[in-house]
PDB file of C-alpha atoms in Angstrom:
ATOM      1  CA  MET A   1      33.977 -13.969  81.344  1.00  0.00           C
ATOM      2  CA  GLU A   2      31.994 -17.141  81.050  1.00  0.00           C
ATOM      3  CA  PRO A   3      32.854 -19.433  78.145  1.00  0.00           C
ATOM      4  CA  ILE A   4      30.492 -19.633  75.195  1.00  0.00           C
ATOM      5  CA  ILE A   5      29.837 -22.779  73.191  1.00  0.00           C
ATOM      6  CA  LEU A   6      30.265 -21.949  69.524  1.00  0.00           C
ATOM      7  CA  ALA A   7      27.948 -24.157  67.486  1.00  0.00           C
ATOM      8  CA  SER A   8      30.082 -23.908  64.360  1.00  0.00           C
ATOM      9  CA  SER A   9      33.134 -25.469  62.774  1.00  0.00           C
ATOM     10  CA  SER A  10      34.102 -22.148  61.133  1.00  0.00           C
ATOM     11  CA  PRO A  11      37.683 -21.076  61.906  1.00  0.00           C
ATOM     12  CA  ARG A  12      36.695 -17.515  60.895  1.00  0.00           C
ATOM     13  CA  ARG A  13      34.015 -17.341  63.596  1.00  0.00           C
ATOM     14  CA  GLN A  14      36.536 -18.681  66.097  1.00  0.00           C
ATOM     15  CA  GLU A  15      39.029 -15.970  65.076  1.00  0.00           C
ATOM     16  CA  ILE A  16      36.408 -13.269  65.689  1.00  0.00           C
ATOM     17  CA  LEU A  17      35.643 -14.598  69.180  1.00  0.00           C
ATOM     18  CA  LYS A  18      39.390 -14.727  69.905  1.00  0.00           C
ATOM     19  CA  SER A  19      39.824 -11.145  68.699  1.00  0.00           C
ATOM     20  CA  LEU A  20      37.098 -10.074  71.162  1.00  0.00           C
ATOM     21  CA  ARG A  21      38.767 -12.144  73.936  1.00  0.00           C
ATOM     22  CA  ILE A  22      35.601 -14.176  74.451  1.00  0.00           C
ATOM     23  CA  PRO A  23      36.421 -17.596  75.895  1.00  0.00           C
ATOM     24  CA  TYR A  24      34.763 -20.343  73.876  1.00  0.00           C
ATOM     25  CA  ARG A  25      34.757 -23.991  73.009  1.00  0.00           C
ATOM     26  CA  VAL A  26      33.528 -25.528  69.799  1.00  0.00           C
ATOM     27  CA  ILE A  27      30.866 -28.198  69.498  1.00  0.00           C
ATOM     28  CA  ILE A  28      29.956 -28.898  65.896  1.00  0.00           C
ATOM     29  CA  PRO A  29      26.196 -29.335  65.510  1.00  0.00           C
ATOM     30  CA  ASN A  30      24.749 -32.058  63.356  1.00  0.00           C
ATOM     31  CA  ILE A  31      21.862 -30.487  61.439  1.00  0.00           C
ATOM     32  CA  ASP A  32      20.317 -30.912  58.020  1.00  0.00           C
ATOM     33  CA  GLU A  33      21.194 -27.786  56.011  1.00  0.00           C
ATOM     34  CA  THR A  34      18.987 -28.690  53.079  1.00  0.00           C
ATOM     35  CA  LEU A  35      17.371 -25.478  51.885  1.00  0.00           C
ATOM     36  CA  SER A  36      13.707 -25.366  52.780  1.00  0.00           C
ATOM     37  CA  ASN A  37      10.902 -24.214  50.500  1.00  0.00           C
ATOM     38  CA  ILE A  38       8.541 -23.944  53.465  1.00  0.00           C
ATOM     39  CA  ILE A  39       9.760 -20.566  54.754  1.00  0.00           C
ATOM     40  CA  GLU A  40      10.798 -17.285  53.158  1.00  0.00           C
ATOM     41  CA  LYS A  41      14.345 -17.422  51.798  1.00  0.00           C
ATOM     42  CA  GLU A  42      15.496 -14.540  54.023  1.00  0.00           C
ATOM     43  CA  GLN A  43      14.463 -16.548  57.110  1.00  0.00           C
ATOM     44  CA  ILE A  44      16.691 -19.537  56.277  1.00  0.00           C
ATOM     45  CA  PRO A  45      19.927 -18.278  57.949  1.00  0.00           C
ATOM     46  CA  GLU A  46      18.113 -17.587  61.230  1.00  0.00           C
ATOM     47  CA  LEU A  47      16.362 -20.973  61.068  1.00  0.00           C
ATOM     48  CA  PHE A  48      19.694 -22.761  60.573  1.00  0.00           C
ATOM     49  CA  ALA A  49      21.372 -20.743  63.355  1.00  0.00           C
ATOM     50  CA  ARG A  50      18.515 -21.664  65.722  1.00  0.00           C
ATOM     51  CA  GLU A  51      18.720 -25.324  64.704  1.00  0.00           C
ATOM     52  CA  LYS A  52      22.461 -25.342  65.441  1.00  0.00           C
ATOM     53  CA  VAL A  53      21.849 -23.978  68.941  1.00  0.00           C
ATOM     54  CA  SER A  54      19.009 -26.446  69.530  1.00  0.00           C
ATOM     55  CA  ALA A  55      21.184 -29.359  68.347  1.00  0.00           C
ATOM     56  CA  ILE A  56      23.823 -28.469  70.954  1.00  0.00           C
ATOM     57  CA  ILE A  57      21.236 -28.143  73.745  1.00  0.00           C
ATOM     58  CA  HIS A  58      19.984 -31.655  72.934  1.00  0.00           C
ATOM     59  CA  PHE A  59      23.523 -33.006  72.510  1.00  0.00           C
ATOM     60  CA  LEU A  60      24.699 -32.003  75.989  1.00  0.00           C
ATOM     61  CA  PRO A  61      23.976 -34.407  78.875  1.00  0.00           C
ATOM     62  CA  ALA A  62      20.652 -33.686  80.605  1.00  0.00           C
ATOM     63  CA  GLU A  63      22.335 -33.222  83.998  1.00  0.00           C
ATOM     64  CA  GLN A  64      24.868 -30.716  82.654  1.00  0.00           C
ATOM     65  CA  GLU A  65      24.231 -27.046  83.294  1.00  0.00           C
ATOM     66  CA  ILE A  66      23.952 -25.454  79.875  1.00  0.00           C
ATOM     67  CA  PRO A  67      25.892 -22.215  79.525  1.00  0.00           C
ATOM     68  CA  TRP A  68      25.886 -19.789  76.608  1.00  0.00           C
ATOM     69  CA  ILE A  69      25.490 -21.194  73.098  1.00  0.00           C
ATOM     70  CA  LEU A  70      26.133 -19.165  69.964  1.00  0.00           C
ATOM     71  CA  GLY A  71      24.935 -20.262  66.546  1.00  0.00           C
ATOM     72  CA  ALA A  72      25.423 -18.489  63.230  1.00  0.00           C
ATOM     73  CA  ASP A  73      24.616 -19.115  59.609  1.00  0.00           C
ATOM     74  CA  THR A  74      25.483 -17.265  56.404  1.00  0.00           C
ATOM     75  CA  LEU A  75      23.791 -17.406  53.021  1.00  0.00           C
ATOM     76  CA  ILE A  76      24.169 -15.404  49.841  1.00  0.00           C
ATOM     77  CA  PHE A  77      21.317 -14.030  47.790  1.00  0.00           C
ATOM     78  CA  LEU A  78      21.731 -13.145  44.119  1.00  0.00           C
ATOM     79  CA  ASP A  79      18.539 -11.740  42.649  1.00  0.00           C
ATOM     80  CA  ASP A  80      15.934 -14.211  43.938  1.00  0.00           C
ATOM     81  CA  GLN A  81      18.339 -17.137  44.181  1.00  0.00           C
ATOM     82  CA  VAL A  82      19.810 -18.566  47.385  1.00  0.00           C
ATOM     83  CA  ILE A  83      23.457 -19.510  47.102  1.00  0.00           C
ATOM     84  CA  GLY A  84      24.929 -21.792  49.726  1.00  0.00           C
ATOM     85  CA  LYS A  85      28.240 -23.657  49.881  1.00  0.00           C
ATOM     86  CA  PRO A  86      29.486 -25.244  46.668  1.00  0.00           C
ATOM     87  CA  GLN A  87      30.021 -28.997  46.832  1.00  0.00           C
ATOM     88  CA  SER A  88      32.647 -29.221  44.090  1.00  0.00           C
ATOM     89  CA  GLN A  89      35.262 -27.189  42.240  1.00  0.00           C
ATOM     90  CA  ASP A  90      32.996 -27.035  39.175  1.00  0.00           C
ATOM     91  CA  GLU A  91      30.095 -25.721  41.242  1.00  0.00           C
ATOM     92  CA  ALA A  92      32.379 -23.114  42.863  1.00  0.00           C
ATOM     93  CA  PHE A  93      33.428 -21.957  39.393  1.00  0.00           C
ATOM     94  CA  GLU A  94      29.804 -21.638  38.231  1.00  0.00           C
ATOM     95  CA  ILE A  95      28.770 -19.700  41.348  1.00  0.00           C
ATOM     96  CA  LEU A  96      31.672 -17.256  41.027  1.00  0.00           C
ATOM     97  CA  LYS A  97      30.907 -16.811  37.333  1.00  0.00           C
ATOM     98  CA  LYS A  98      27.384 -15.710  38.343  1.00  0.00           C
ATOM     99  CA  LEU A  99      28.707 -13.344  41.043  1.00  0.00           C
ATOM    100  CA  GLN A 100      31.438 -11.674  38.954  1.00  0.00           C
ATOM    101  CA  GLY A 101      30.722  -8.117  37.869  1.00  0.00           C
ATOM    102  CA  ARG A 102      27.567  -7.985  39.997  1.00  0.00           C
ATOM    103  CA  SER A 103      26.283  -7.208  43.479  1.00  0.00           C
ATOM    104  CA  HIS A 104      24.855  -9.777  45.876  1.00  0.00           C
ATOM    105  CA  ILE A 105      23.578  -9.784  49.450  1.00  0.00           C
ATOM    106  CA  VAL A 106      25.340 -11.662  52.240  1.00  0.00           C
ATOM    107  CA  GLU A 107      23.014 -12.420  55.154  1.00  0.00           C
ATOM    108  CA  THR A 108      24.373 -13.702  58.449  1.00  0.00           C
ATOM    109  CA  ALA A 109      22.041 -14.583  61.313  1.00  0.00           C
ATOM    110  CA  ILE A 110      23.303 -15.093  64.845  1.00  0.00           C
ATOM    111  CA  VAL A 111      21.423 -16.741  67.701  1.00  0.00           C
ATOM    112  CA  LEU A 112      22.508 -16.645  71.348  1.00  0.00           C
ATOM    113  CA  TYR A 113      21.070 -18.971  73.995  1.00  0.00           C
ATOM    114  CA  ASN A 114      21.393 -17.999  77.654  1.00  0.00           C
ATOM    115  CA  GLY A 115      21.397 -21.170  79.765  1.00  0.00           C
ATOM    116  CA  LYS A 116      20.589 -19.281  82.977  1.00  0.00           C
ATOM    117  CA  THR A 117      17.423 -17.591  81.735  1.00  0.00           C
ATOM    118  CA  LYS A 118      16.589 -20.144  78.994  1.00  0.00           C
ATOM    119  CA  GLU A 119      16.167 -17.179  76.640  1.00  0.00           C
ATOM    120  CA  THR A 120      17.243 -17.026  73.018  1.00  0.00           C
ATOM    121  CA  SER A 121      18.031 -13.812  71.141  1.00  0.00           C
ATOM    122  CA  SER A 122      18.717 -13.366  67.461  1.00  0.00           C
ATOM    123  CA  LYS A 123      20.036 -10.698  65.123  1.00  0.00           C
ATOM    124  CA  ILE A 124      20.527 -10.526  61.365  1.00  0.00           C
ATOM    125  CA  ASN A 125      22.919  -8.484  59.258  1.00  0.00           C
ATOM    126  CA  LYS A 126      22.594  -7.997  55.517  1.00  0.00           C
ATOM    127  CA  THR A 127      25.572  -6.650  53.596  1.00  0.00           C
ATOM    128  CA  LYS A 128      25.869  -5.841  49.905  1.00  0.00           C
ATOM    129  CA  VAL A 129      29.030  -7.072  48.184  1.00  0.00           C
ATOM    130  CA  THR A 130      29.986  -6.076  44.650  1.00  0.00           C
ATOM    131  CA  PHE A 131      32.502  -8.118  42.671  1.00  0.00           C
ATOM    132  CA  SER A 132      34.635  -6.698  39.889  1.00  0.00           C
ATOM    133  CA  PRO A 133      34.324  -8.349  36.486  1.00  0.00           C
ATOM    134  CA  MET A 134      36.410 -11.550  36.433  1.00  0.00           C
ATOM    135  CA  THR A 135      37.711 -13.552  33.509  1.00  0.00           C
ATOM    136  CA  ASP A 136      37.301 -17.325  33.412  1.00  0.00           C
ATOM    137  CA  GLU A 137      41.068 -17.557  34.004  1.00  0.00           C
ATOM    138  CA  GLU A 138      40.800 -15.428  37.148  1.00  0.00           C
ATOM    139  CA  ILE A 139      37.883 -17.488  38.437  1.00  0.00           C
ATOM    140  CA  GLN A 140      39.768 -20.730  37.756  1.00  0.00           C
ATOM    141  CA  TRP A 141      42.870 -19.358  39.501  1.00  0.00           C
ATOM    142  CA  TYR A 142      40.792 -18.473  42.550  1.00  0.00           C
ATOM    143  CA  VAL A 143      38.939 -21.797  42.614  1.00  0.00           C
ATOM    144  CA  GLU A 144      42.265 -23.627  42.548  1.00  0.00           C
ATOM    145  CA  THR A 145      43.301 -21.884  45.793  1.00  0.00           C
ATOM    146  CA  GLY A 146      40.713 -24.120  47.507  1.00  0.00           C
ATOM    147  CA  GLU A 147      39.275 -21.228  49.520  1.00  0.00           C
ATOM    148  CA  TRP A 148      35.810 -22.084  48.245  1.00  0.00           C
ATOM    149  CA  HIS A 149      35.609 -25.171  50.502  1.00  0.00           C
ATOM    150  CA  GLY A 150      32.885 -24.678  53.114  1.00  0.00           C
ATOM    151  CA  ALA A 151      32.252 -21.050  52.132  1.00  0.00           C
ATOM    152  CA  ALA A 152      28.838 -19.620  51.269  1.00  0.00           C
ATOM    153  CA  GLY A 153      29.048 -18.274  47.738  1.00  0.00           C
ATOM    154  CA  GLY A 154      32.292 -20.134  47.142  1.00  0.00           C
ATOM    155  CA  TYR A 155      34.588 -17.371  48.399  1.00  0.00           C
ATOM    156  CA  ARG A 156      36.271 -16.056  51.517  1.00  0.00           C
ATOM    157  CA  ILE A 157      36.458 -12.272  51.598  1.00  0.00           C
ATOM    158  CA  GLN A 158      39.349 -12.325  54.067  1.00  0.00           C
ATOM    159  CA  GLY A 159      41.477 -14.370  51.663  1.00  0.00           C
ATOM    160  CA  MET A 160      42.426 -14.184  47.998  1.00  0.00           C
ATOM    161  CA  ALA A 161      38.853 -13.261  47.030  1.00  0.00           C
ATOM    162  CA  SER A 162      39.575  -9.753  48.326  1.00  0.00           C
ATOM    163  CA  CYS A 163      41.365  -9.187  44.989  1.00  0.00           C
ATOM    164  CA  PHE A 164      37.971  -9.201  43.287  1.00  0.00           C
ATOM    165  CA  VAL A 165      35.765  -7.374  45.804  1.00  0.00           C
ATOM    166  CA  LYS A 166      35.066  -3.933  44.377  1.00  0.00           C
ATOM    167  CA  ASN A 167      32.791  -2.624  47.117  1.00  0.00           C
ATOM    168  CA  ILE A 168      31.086  -3.537  50.411  1.00  0.00           C
ATOM    169  CA  GLU A 169      28.040  -1.738  51.757  1.00  0.00           C
ATOM    170  CA  GLY A 170      27.585  -2.889  55.335  1.00  0.00           C
ATOM    171  CA  SER A 171      29.557  -5.115  57.686  1.00  0.00           C
ATOM    172  CA  TYR A 172      32.815  -6.784  56.670  1.00  0.00           C
ATOM    173  CA  SER A 173      32.524  -9.179  59.636  1.00  0.00           C
ATOM    174  CA  CYS A 174      29.046 -10.211  58.409  1.00  0.00           C
ATOM    175  CA  VAL A 175      30.632 -11.388  55.168  1.00  0.00           C
ATOM    176  CA  VAL A 176      33.330 -13.221  57.159  1.00  0.00           C
ATOM    177  CA  GLY A 177      30.511 -15.017  59.008  1.00  0.00           C
ATOM    178  CA  LEU A 178      29.945 -13.317  62.389  1.00  0.00           C
ATOM    179  CA  PRO A 179      28.797  -9.671  62.408  1.00  0.00           C
ATOM    180  CA  ILE A 180      30.613  -8.095  65.361  1.00  0.00           C
ATOM    181  CA  SER A 181      28.265  -5.168  65.995  1.00  0.00           C
ATOM    182  CA  GLU A 182      25.221  -7.468  66.142  1.00  0.00           C
ATOM    183  CA  LEU A 183      27.153  -9.929  68.316  1.00  0.00           C
ATOM    184  CA  TYR A 184      28.044  -7.160  70.765  1.00  0.00           C
ATOM    185  CA  ASP A 185      24.405  -5.974  70.861  1.00  0.00           C
ATOM    186  CA  ILE A 186      23.051  -9.463  71.471  1.00  0.00           C
ATOM    187  CA  LEU A 187      25.578 -10.097  74.267  1.00  0.00           C
ATOM    188  CA  LYS A 188      24.643  -6.806  75.950  1.00  0.00           C
ATOM    189  CA  GLU A 189      20.939  -7.660  75.700  1.00  0.00           C
ATOM    190  CA  GLN A 190      21.623 -10.902  77.574  1.00  0.00           C
ATOM    191  CA  ASN A 191      23.865  -9.157  80.167  1.00  0.00           C
ATOM    192  CA  TYR A 192      27.026 -10.865  78.970  1.00  0.00           C
ATOM    193  CA  SER A 193      29.722  -8.240  79.487  1.00  0.00           C
ATOM    194  CA  LEU A 194      32.913  -7.971  77.450  1.00  0.00           C
ATOM    195  CA  LEU A 195      34.188  -5.316  79.835  1.00  0.00           C
ATOM    196  CA  GLU A 196      35.443  -7.713  82.500  1.00  0.00           C
TER     197      GLU A 196
END
């Protein structure tokens, strides 16, 4: 299989590629992830995923043959509010306090660039996650684990946060940050075979 450039610093996304035995290397894109008011909120993850791929294309030397590039972005939606990555322990606490005892939507967009055909494909998964009610003490305990760092919504479902997840309707891997079914579909569309 040909190696894919993963335009992400996420160890979770790397673990998913490893589990699928997809060879990859990481190049961390430098993009502005300031939330935009110009487009619909639901379009933001795909926009960011596309910008990550584009940043890598422009980062690589002009004479270099560009292979496959995979970008992904995850955001959380609670009611009409977009929830990104908390910047501090206090912000993580406040976000989790809003999420506790309620359902929210996790949206992950993935974008795949095929360097041979110069084509880009994208897919989106939306998954509903319901948290159990949490006391302030439980939220504080979780925040102090540090898992909130770099995580949309201030939690990692594959870690200690699983104690508080009551229900998932959709894709677990979407919540982790790379929906596997959509990834497989997008690879097949671009004739990238995992069957080798």
